[in-house]
Amino acid sequence: MQPTRTRRRRSAPHARPAAHTLLAALLTLSPLIPSPVSHAQVVQDRKPAPIEVPELAPSITRLLEQSYLTPEQARDLRLHHGIWRDEDLASPALRARAALTTARFWDDSLRSPDADPLDRAEALIELGDPAGALALLDAPHTPHPSHSTLALRAARLRAHALFDLGNADDASRSLDRVASLMADQQITLADEMAEGVRALLLRARMKGPWRDAQQDYRTITTLLARARDELDRLAWSPRLAEAELLNTKDNRREARQAAIETLRLNPSCAAAWRLLGHMSVDQFDFQTSESIAARLDELAGKIASEDNARSPWAAEIRARAQLRQRDAAGAIEILTPALAAHPTMRSLLALRAAASAASFDAPDTDARLASFDALSRATPLSSLALYEVGRTLSDNRQYELSDAFLRRAVEREPHWAEPLIERGLMLAQAGRDVEALDTLRAAKALDPFNVAVDNSIKLLTELLTYQRFESEHFIVRCKPGRDTILAREMLPALEAMHDRVCSPDNGGIDFKPPVRTTIDLMPNHEWFSVRITGMPGLHTMAAATGPIIAMESPSDGPGHLVGPYDWLRVVRHEYTHTVTLARTNNRIPHWFTEAAAVYLEDAPRDTRTVALLANAYAADRLFDLDAINIAFVRPRKPTDRSQAYAQGHWMYQYIVERFGDRAPLDLMDHYAKGTPEEAAFRTVLGLSRADFFTAFKQWAGDQLIAWGARLPPGTPDAQSLIEQAASPAHSPAQAIERALEAHPDHPELLAIAVEAALRERRGIPDPSMTDLLERAAAARPMDDAPHRALARIYLTTATANNPAEDIEARAIPHLEWLDAREVHSPAYAAELARLYAERGDHARAHDKALRVVRIAPFDADSRETAARIAIVAKDYNAARHQLEALIAIEPDRELHKKRLAALEALAENN
């Protein structure tokens, strides 16, 4: 549903447009570039804050305060709820229970014959020793006094061990026994109910639904609800099972809620923390995932005194986060010591194979997959490693390779929905929509309640109804309705963009993608996010997945993230990714593809970017070629990722200026062959990466001087000059003025003087500041403050009927400076269109009017202005297009139709 546009008063021809109010507001905002070097402020590195542990449920506290509890009962309650004391772990059996809760599977207590065999078997399965677990489960034993021996738990563990060993028939019989017990017995223990549910989920993965997928899911949720709400309100295992189930359905909100409820009943439950860590990684919340990994390490050391306790589940979360951020080397670095300690742990082995795949090491990937399968004694049943490799390759946009591994995973486990879901989402990103829809429908038959599947099926089904607009290199798709206005006029601009980006000249990539690129113009932010990830909540307005670029319609109102924006600049960035990824077989370093994309936006740096670079240079915190990639994927402070974008662009510019337009392209060709960056730099640039960085820093320092953001060596800083000029007879303002008289072009002094003058005038500049501001603009050409102030002075002076007829014209260069750096507001372009039109410069007026329309394509005032300027210029086709757009935007206004009819008559007479 489209947002309702608020009716605004129309402006008369050549009168100030409604956007002028916005322009005045923008010209009042004047953040200065922080003064160079001496005033640089650097944000200190931040470690992730410790994760907040949910408050223990008050009902548990009240229960433990009951006087009727024996010491043993109180001890067992503390153990069960994860709040034990050191003295509670007085025996190997008691310690083993605590070790299992905290995922300390290697603890000596879990090898003790005094521990519960089921606890020991579970630990062995987690560590990758299903044969050892099966031997324990098959050995005759009596119920252990420290822990209830649950028939359903034993059956689940047996089935899990047999599954890992490749014994499908025996695993199936064990799971059928669970199904029979769940159907025939009246389960009275909440923990046993949870065990039965976990076994039924494994059975569904192995054999498919035992009745009907929807009915099975409802049965399971009913059983969990009974365990949670009727059998034992303080039992945490049903809540954990519910959280795990909901997470497989991509129901993040309710899964997280169930995991938090688990931790309120057992704050030491490592399985709940692990699940929250996985969800954080999936949502790109890497600070939270790192805090959770630290919590898991803390739990792993909770019952032992050694300093080197490291949770393998913490390593798993950290490695998964690095893979999610395309840092394969970082994942391998994390997994290597974890696997040295736990060499047969299947979750770690699967991730290690995925890390090799992300490193484009096909032989090692195959070898690790073979090693994973060799852990089974018979034909392997588990497709976990294949699935992890396939999903990681999908994240790395290696769609054909991903498809090969995901197909193998689906063939091996045809009843497990996860590989099928991942394949369907991957195919959607690859632009194979019909195949994706078929795959996701098959996944829905296995898992009718998965949110991402449901969202994606709805989206892909809707995409089939979208209108298509095609040109030589692009397909634009949009929902029928208002967005067709924009979609129709995108193609000429996109083709011009293609010529620029793919050109061999002026820093172009000199490469054409092998297939047409599809631009999906999504009607709102939610559908844009679903198009990219299958889920809502993506925090940007456009993204490329290779041959597909999705963009949120540049509109304001409910359902939109950022409102209007310069869609062409944003899409040019994303299309550059499409081209560079295609040219390099998706093997381009992260910093380099981002650098090329920013470079080919063809937009000058704004003030904030210059300030960020100046501060980093002053503090000697520019990233080297290792650190810049880490800054994209593992930012240590809030500004790291922004600096990585800005500095990457800066380094790319340096390569072009020093080594020529071909140098980045030659580097890309080496990346495509798999050449390491060090070797590529030596071959193409004749420099090691370290020498390149040294040379770049020297060049960067000179650029900062030219920008007025760094003082030349030997130049005294502003503060010392002001102190020299100061005397008891002079005010601070007079001291600044005296210092500036002696050093009239000193960029730091000029910045301080402008700031002081604006402060004195409460932020409103006046004509007496003109000379100071013009000098500041010349000395600090990347600072927007003088341009904003000068534009405001010239425009407001003209409004006050200043006798100088050309006073408004003097605002034009400053408005052009500001407009070139603006992404979201059409106010500068609208004012420039008015100024050019008043001076009879119809070509420039029309160009600016089209820029206004590009940023705010559904704003009626912008379309009216563009139509009016086109009519004055006698460009009746352009005027007709704008009036037809107006009719589509406001179909209820007869005035637009009358204007179009009048235009047709005018065109006939001319």
Short mmCIF file of C-alpha atoms in Angstrom, two decimals, residues 347-593:
data_model
loop_
_atom_site.label_atom_id
_atom_site.label_comp_id
_atom_site.label_asym_id
_atom_site.label_seq_id
_atom_site.Cartn_x
_atom_site.Cartn_y
_atom_site.Cartn_z
CA SER A 347 30.39 -28.71 13.88
CA LEU A 348 33.98 -27.43 13.88
CA LEU A 349 35.01 -29.76 11.05
CA ALA A 350 32.10 -28.62 8.90
CA LEU A 351 33.00 -24.97 9.43
CA ARG A 352 36.65 -25.69 8.64
CA ALA A 353 35.62 -27.16 5.28
CA ALA A 354 33.53 -24.05 4.69
CA ALA A 355 36.51 -21.83 5.50
CA SER A 356 38.60 -23.66 2.89
CA ALA A 357 35.82 -23.16 0.37
CA ALA A 358 35.72 -19.44 1.21
CA SER A 359 39.50 -19.38 0.64
CA PHE A 360 38.91 -20.78 -2.87
CA ASP A 361 41.00 -23.81 -1.97
CA ALA A 362 39.03 -26.51 -3.78
CA PRO A 363 41.44 -29.42 -3.11
CA ASP A 364 41.51 -28.73 0.62
CA THR A 365 37.72 -28.32 0.67
CA ASP A 366 37.27 -31.72 -0.95
CA ALA A 367 39.80 -33.31 1.39
CA ARG A 368 38.07 -31.92 4.46
CA LEU A 369 34.67 -33.04 3.24
CA ALA A 370 36.08 -36.52 2.70
CA SER A 371 37.55 -36.50 6.22
CA PHE A 372 34.19 -35.45 7.63
CA ASP A 373 32.46 -38.31 5.84
CA ALA A 374 35.15 -40.76 6.95
CA LEU A 375 34.01 -40.29 10.56
CA SER A 376 31.02 -42.44 9.68
CA ARG A 377 31.54 -46.21 9.70
CA ALA A 378 29.02 -46.72 6.92
CA THR A 379 27.63 -44.57 4.12
CA PRO A 380 27.53 -41.08 5.63
CA LEU A 381 24.08 -39.77 6.43
CA SER A 382 24.92 -36.24 7.58
CA SER A 383 25.12 -33.45 5.00
CA LEU A 384 26.16 -30.86 7.60
CA ALA A 385 29.58 -30.19 6.06
CA LEU A 386 28.16 -29.98 2.52
CA TYR A 387 25.50 -27.59 3.79
CA GLU A 388 28.03 -25.33 5.56
CA VAL A 389 30.22 -25.22 2.45
CA GLY A 390 27.23 -24.45 0.22
CA ARG A 391 25.84 -21.66 2.38
CA THR A 392 29.30 -20.09 2.81
CA LEU A 393 29.89 -20.13 -0.94
CA SER A 394 26.49 -18.53 -1.38
CA ASP A 395 27.49 -15.75 1.04
CA ASN A 396 30.62 -15.30 -1.11
CA ARG A 397 28.47 -15.05 -4.26
CA GLN A 398 29.94 -18.22 -5.70
CA TYR A 399 26.50 -19.27 -6.85
CA GLU A 400 27.38 -22.10 -9.25
CA LEU A 401 29.74 -23.73 -6.76
CA SER A 402 27.25 -23.18 -3.96
CA ASP A 403 24.56 -24.87 -6.01
CA ALA A 404 26.74 -27.93 -6.56
CA PHE A 405 27.33 -28.46 -2.83
CA LEU A 406 23.77 -27.65 -1.78
CA ARG A 407 22.44 -30.11 -4.37
CA ARG A 408 24.66 -32.81 -2.86
CA ALA A 409 23.41 -31.89 0.61
CA VAL A 410 19.78 -32.13 -0.54
CA GLU A 411 20.43 -35.47 -2.27
CA ARG A 412 22.03 -36.91 0.86
CA GLU A 413 19.36 -35.63 3.27
CA PRO A 414 16.24 -35.10 1.17
CA HIS A 415 14.03 -34.68 4.23
CA TRP A 416 16.18 -31.99 5.91
CA ALA A 417 14.71 -28.62 5.00
CA GLU A 418 17.76 -26.43 5.75
CA PRO A 419 19.86 -27.21 2.61
CA LEU A 420 16.76 -26.91 0.44
CA ILE A 421 15.89 -23.55 1.99
CA GLU A 422 19.45 -22.29 1.58
CA ARG A 423 19.49 -23.39 -2.05
CA GLY A 424 16.19 -21.63 -2.76
CA LEU A 425 17.40 -18.38 -1.20
CA MET A 426 20.70 -18.67 -3.09
CA LEU A 427 18.92 -19.17 -6.41
CA ALA A 428 16.84 -16.07 -5.71
CA GLN A 429 19.99 -14.03 -5.17
CA ALA A 430 21.48 -15.46 -8.35
CA GLY A 431 18.45 -14.24 -10.30
CA ARG A 432 17.12 -17.74 -11.08
CA ASP A 433 13.69 -16.83 -9.82
CA VAL A 434 11.56 -19.60 -11.32
CA GLU A 435 13.96 -22.30 -10.12
CA ALA A 436 14.17 -20.57 -6.74
CA LEU A 437 10.39 -20.57 -6.43
CA ASP A 438 10.17 -24.28 -7.24
CA THR A 439 12.90 -25.07 -4.70
CA LEU A 440 11.33 -22.97 -1.97
CA ARG A 441 7.95 -24.55 -2.55
CA ALA A 442 9.56 -27.96 -2.09
CA ALA A 443 11.17 -26.63 1.11
CA LYS A 444 7.79 -25.40 2.32
CA ALA A 445 6.37 -28.88 1.91
CA LEU A 446 9.00 -30.05 4.43
CA ASP A 447 8.82 -26.95 6.63
CA PRO A 448 5.51 -25.10 6.25
CA PHE A 449 6.25 -22.60 9.00
CA ASN A 450 9.64 -21.16 8.00
CA VAL A 451 9.32 -17.37 7.89
CA ALA A 452 12.12 -16.76 5.34
CA VAL A 453 10.66 -19.39 3.01
CA ASP A 454 7.19 -17.94 3.31
CA ASN A 455 8.46 -14.38 2.74
CA SER A 456 10.55 -15.40 -0.26
CA ILE A 457 7.76 -17.42 -1.89
CA LYS A 458 5.42 -14.45 -1.54
CA LEU A 459 8.06 -12.13 -2.95
CA LEU A 460 9.06 -14.36 -5.87
CA THR A 461 5.42 -14.99 -6.71
CA GLU A 462 4.85 -11.25 -6.69
CA LEU A 463 7.97 -10.64 -8.80
CA LEU A 464 6.44 -12.76 -11.54
CA THR A 465 3.63 -10.17 -11.73
CA TYR A 466 6.01 -7.20 -11.87
CA GLN A 467 6.28 -5.08 -14.95
CA ARG A 468 9.54 -5.39 -16.87
CA PHE A 469 11.35 -2.62 -18.70
CA GLU A 470 14.31 -3.79 -20.76
CA SER A 471 17.29 -2.26 -22.48
CA GLU A 472 20.51 -3.66 -23.91
CA HIS A 473 22.21 -4.24 -20.55
CA PHE A 474 19.45 -3.98 -17.94
CA ILE A 475 16.08 -5.30 -16.90
CA VAL A 476 14.15 -3.10 -14.47
CA ARG A 477 11.28 -4.75 -12.63
CA CYS A 478 8.75 -3.02 -10.45
CA LYS A 479 5.34 -3.49 -8.96
CA PRO A 480 2.58 -2.14 -11.21
CA GLY A 481 1.52 1.29 -10.02
CA ARG A 482 3.39 4.40 -9.04
CA ASP A 483 6.88 2.86 -9.29
CA THR A 484 6.46 2.37 -13.03
CA ILE A 485 6.98 6.13 -13.34
CA LEU A 486 10.53 5.75 -12.12
CA ALA A 487 11.19 2.39 -13.75
CA ARG A 488 10.45 3.75 -17.23
CA GLU A 489 12.85 6.65 -16.90
CA MET A 490 15.64 4.62 -15.32
CA LEU A 491 16.77 2.77 -18.44
CA PRO A 492 18.45 5.65 -20.34
CA ALA A 493 20.30 6.69 -17.18
CA LEU A 494 21.30 3.08 -16.51
CA GLU A 495 22.69 2.64 -20.01
CA ALA A 496 24.73 5.82 -19.62
CA MET A 497 25.90 4.47 -16.26
CA HIS A 498 26.90 1.18 -17.93
CA ASP A 499 28.97 3.07 -20.49
CA ARG A 500 30.76 4.93 -17.69
CA VAL A 501 31.40 1.97 -15.39
CA CYS A 502 32.32 -0.53 -18.10
CA SER A 503 34.40 1.88 -20.15
CA PRO A 504 38.17 1.39 -20.55
CA ASP A 505 38.62 5.15 -20.03
CA ASN A 506 38.67 7.45 -17.02
CA GLY A 507 38.99 4.72 -14.42
CA GLY A 508 36.26 2.48 -15.84
CA ILE A 509 36.42 -1.28 -15.29
CA ASP A 510 36.78 -2.18 -19.00
CA PHE A 511 34.53 -5.20 -18.64
CA LYS A 512 30.91 -6.04 -19.45
CA PRO A 513 29.01 -8.53 -17.31
CA PRO A 514 28.14 -11.69 -19.27
CA VAL A 515 24.40 -11.33 -18.61
CA ARG A 516 22.03 -8.43 -18.30
CA THR A 517 21.77 -7.01 -14.82
CA THR A 518 18.33 -7.03 -13.23
CA ILE A 519 17.34 -4.02 -11.13
CA ASP A 520 14.47 -4.85 -8.78
CA LEU A 521 12.75 -1.66 -7.69
CA MET A 522 11.09 -2.77 -4.46
CA PRO A 523 8.02 -0.87 -3.22
CA ASN A 524 9.17 -0.54 0.41
CA HIS A 525 12.04 -1.33 2.74
CA GLU A 526 10.59 -4.60 4.01
CA TRP A 527 10.30 -6.11 0.54
CA PHE A 528 13.77 -4.83 -0.37
CA SER A 529 15.24 -6.61 2.67
CA VAL A 530 13.36 -9.82 1.85
CA ARG A 531 14.67 -9.64 -1.73
CA ILE A 532 18.26 -9.61 -0.45
CA THR A 533 18.13 -11.81 2.66
CA GLY A 534 14.72 -13.48 2.80
CA MET A 535 13.98 -11.51 5.97
CA PRO A 536 13.09 -7.89 6.78
CA GLY A 537 15.49 -5.61 8.62
CA LEU A 538 18.40 -4.89 6.25
CA HIS A 539 19.88 -1.48 7.14
CA THR A 540 20.60 0.00 3.71
CA MET A 541 18.57 1.05 0.69
CA ALA A 542 20.29 -0.86 -2.13
CA ALA A 543 22.43 -3.97 -2.47
CA ALA A 544 23.94 -6.13 -5.20
CA THR A 545 24.01 -9.92 -5.08
CA GLY A 546 25.87 -10.26 -8.38
CA PRO A 547 23.49 -10.21 -11.37
CA ILE A 548 20.69 -8.79 -9.20
CA ILE A 549 20.59 -5.29 -7.73
CA ALA A 550 17.69 -4.56 -5.42
CA MET A 551 16.82 -1.04 -4.39
CA GLU A 552 14.16 0.44 -2.19
CA SER A 553 11.92 2.88 -4.00
CA PRO A 554 13.22 6.41 -3.17
CA SER A 555 10.09 7.53 -1.36
CA ASP A 556 9.25 8.94 2.01
CA GLY A 557 6.52 7.94 4.39
CA PRO A 558 5.71 4.73 6.28
CA GLY A 559 7.56 1.63 5.17
CA HIS A 560 10.63 3.47 3.89
CA LEU A 561 14.03 3.53 5.60
CA VAL A 562 15.76 6.65 4.27
CA GLY A 563 13.23 8.50 2.13
CA PRO A 564 14.25 10.12 -1.16
CA TYR A 565 17.82 9.59 -2.36
CA ASP A 566 19.95 9.92 -5.48
CA TRP A 567 19.16 6.47 -6.78
CA LEU A 568 21.55 6.71 -9.73
CA ARG A 569 24.59 7.36 -7.55
CA VAL A 570 23.61 4.52 -5.23
CA VAL A 571 22.94 2.09 -8.07
CA ARG A 572 26.19 3.09 -9.78
CA HIS A 573 28.01 1.96 -6.62
CA GLU A 574 26.18 -1.35 -6.63
CA TYR A 575 26.62 -1.89 -10.37
CA THR A 576 30.35 -1.38 -9.97
CA HIS A 577 30.26 -4.29 -7.53
CA THR A 578 28.43 -6.37 -10.13
CA VAL A 579 31.07 -5.56 -12.75
CA THR A 580 34.17 -5.98 -10.57
CA LEU A 581 32.87 -9.21 -9.07
CA ALA A 582 32.17 -10.60 -12.54
CA ARG A 583 35.58 -9.54 -13.83
CA THR A 584 37.39 -11.20 -10.91
CA ASN A 585 35.22 -14.32 -10.49
CA ASN A 586 34.20 -12.85 -7.11
CA ARG A 587 37.79 -13.12 -5.85
CA ILE A 588 38.46 -9.42 -5.46
CA PRO A 589 39.59 -8.29 -1.97
CA HIS A 590 36.82 -6.70 0.01
CA TRP A 591 38.50 -3.31 0.30
CA PHE A 592 39.24 -3.20 -3.41
CA THR A 593 35.69 -3.81 -4.66
#
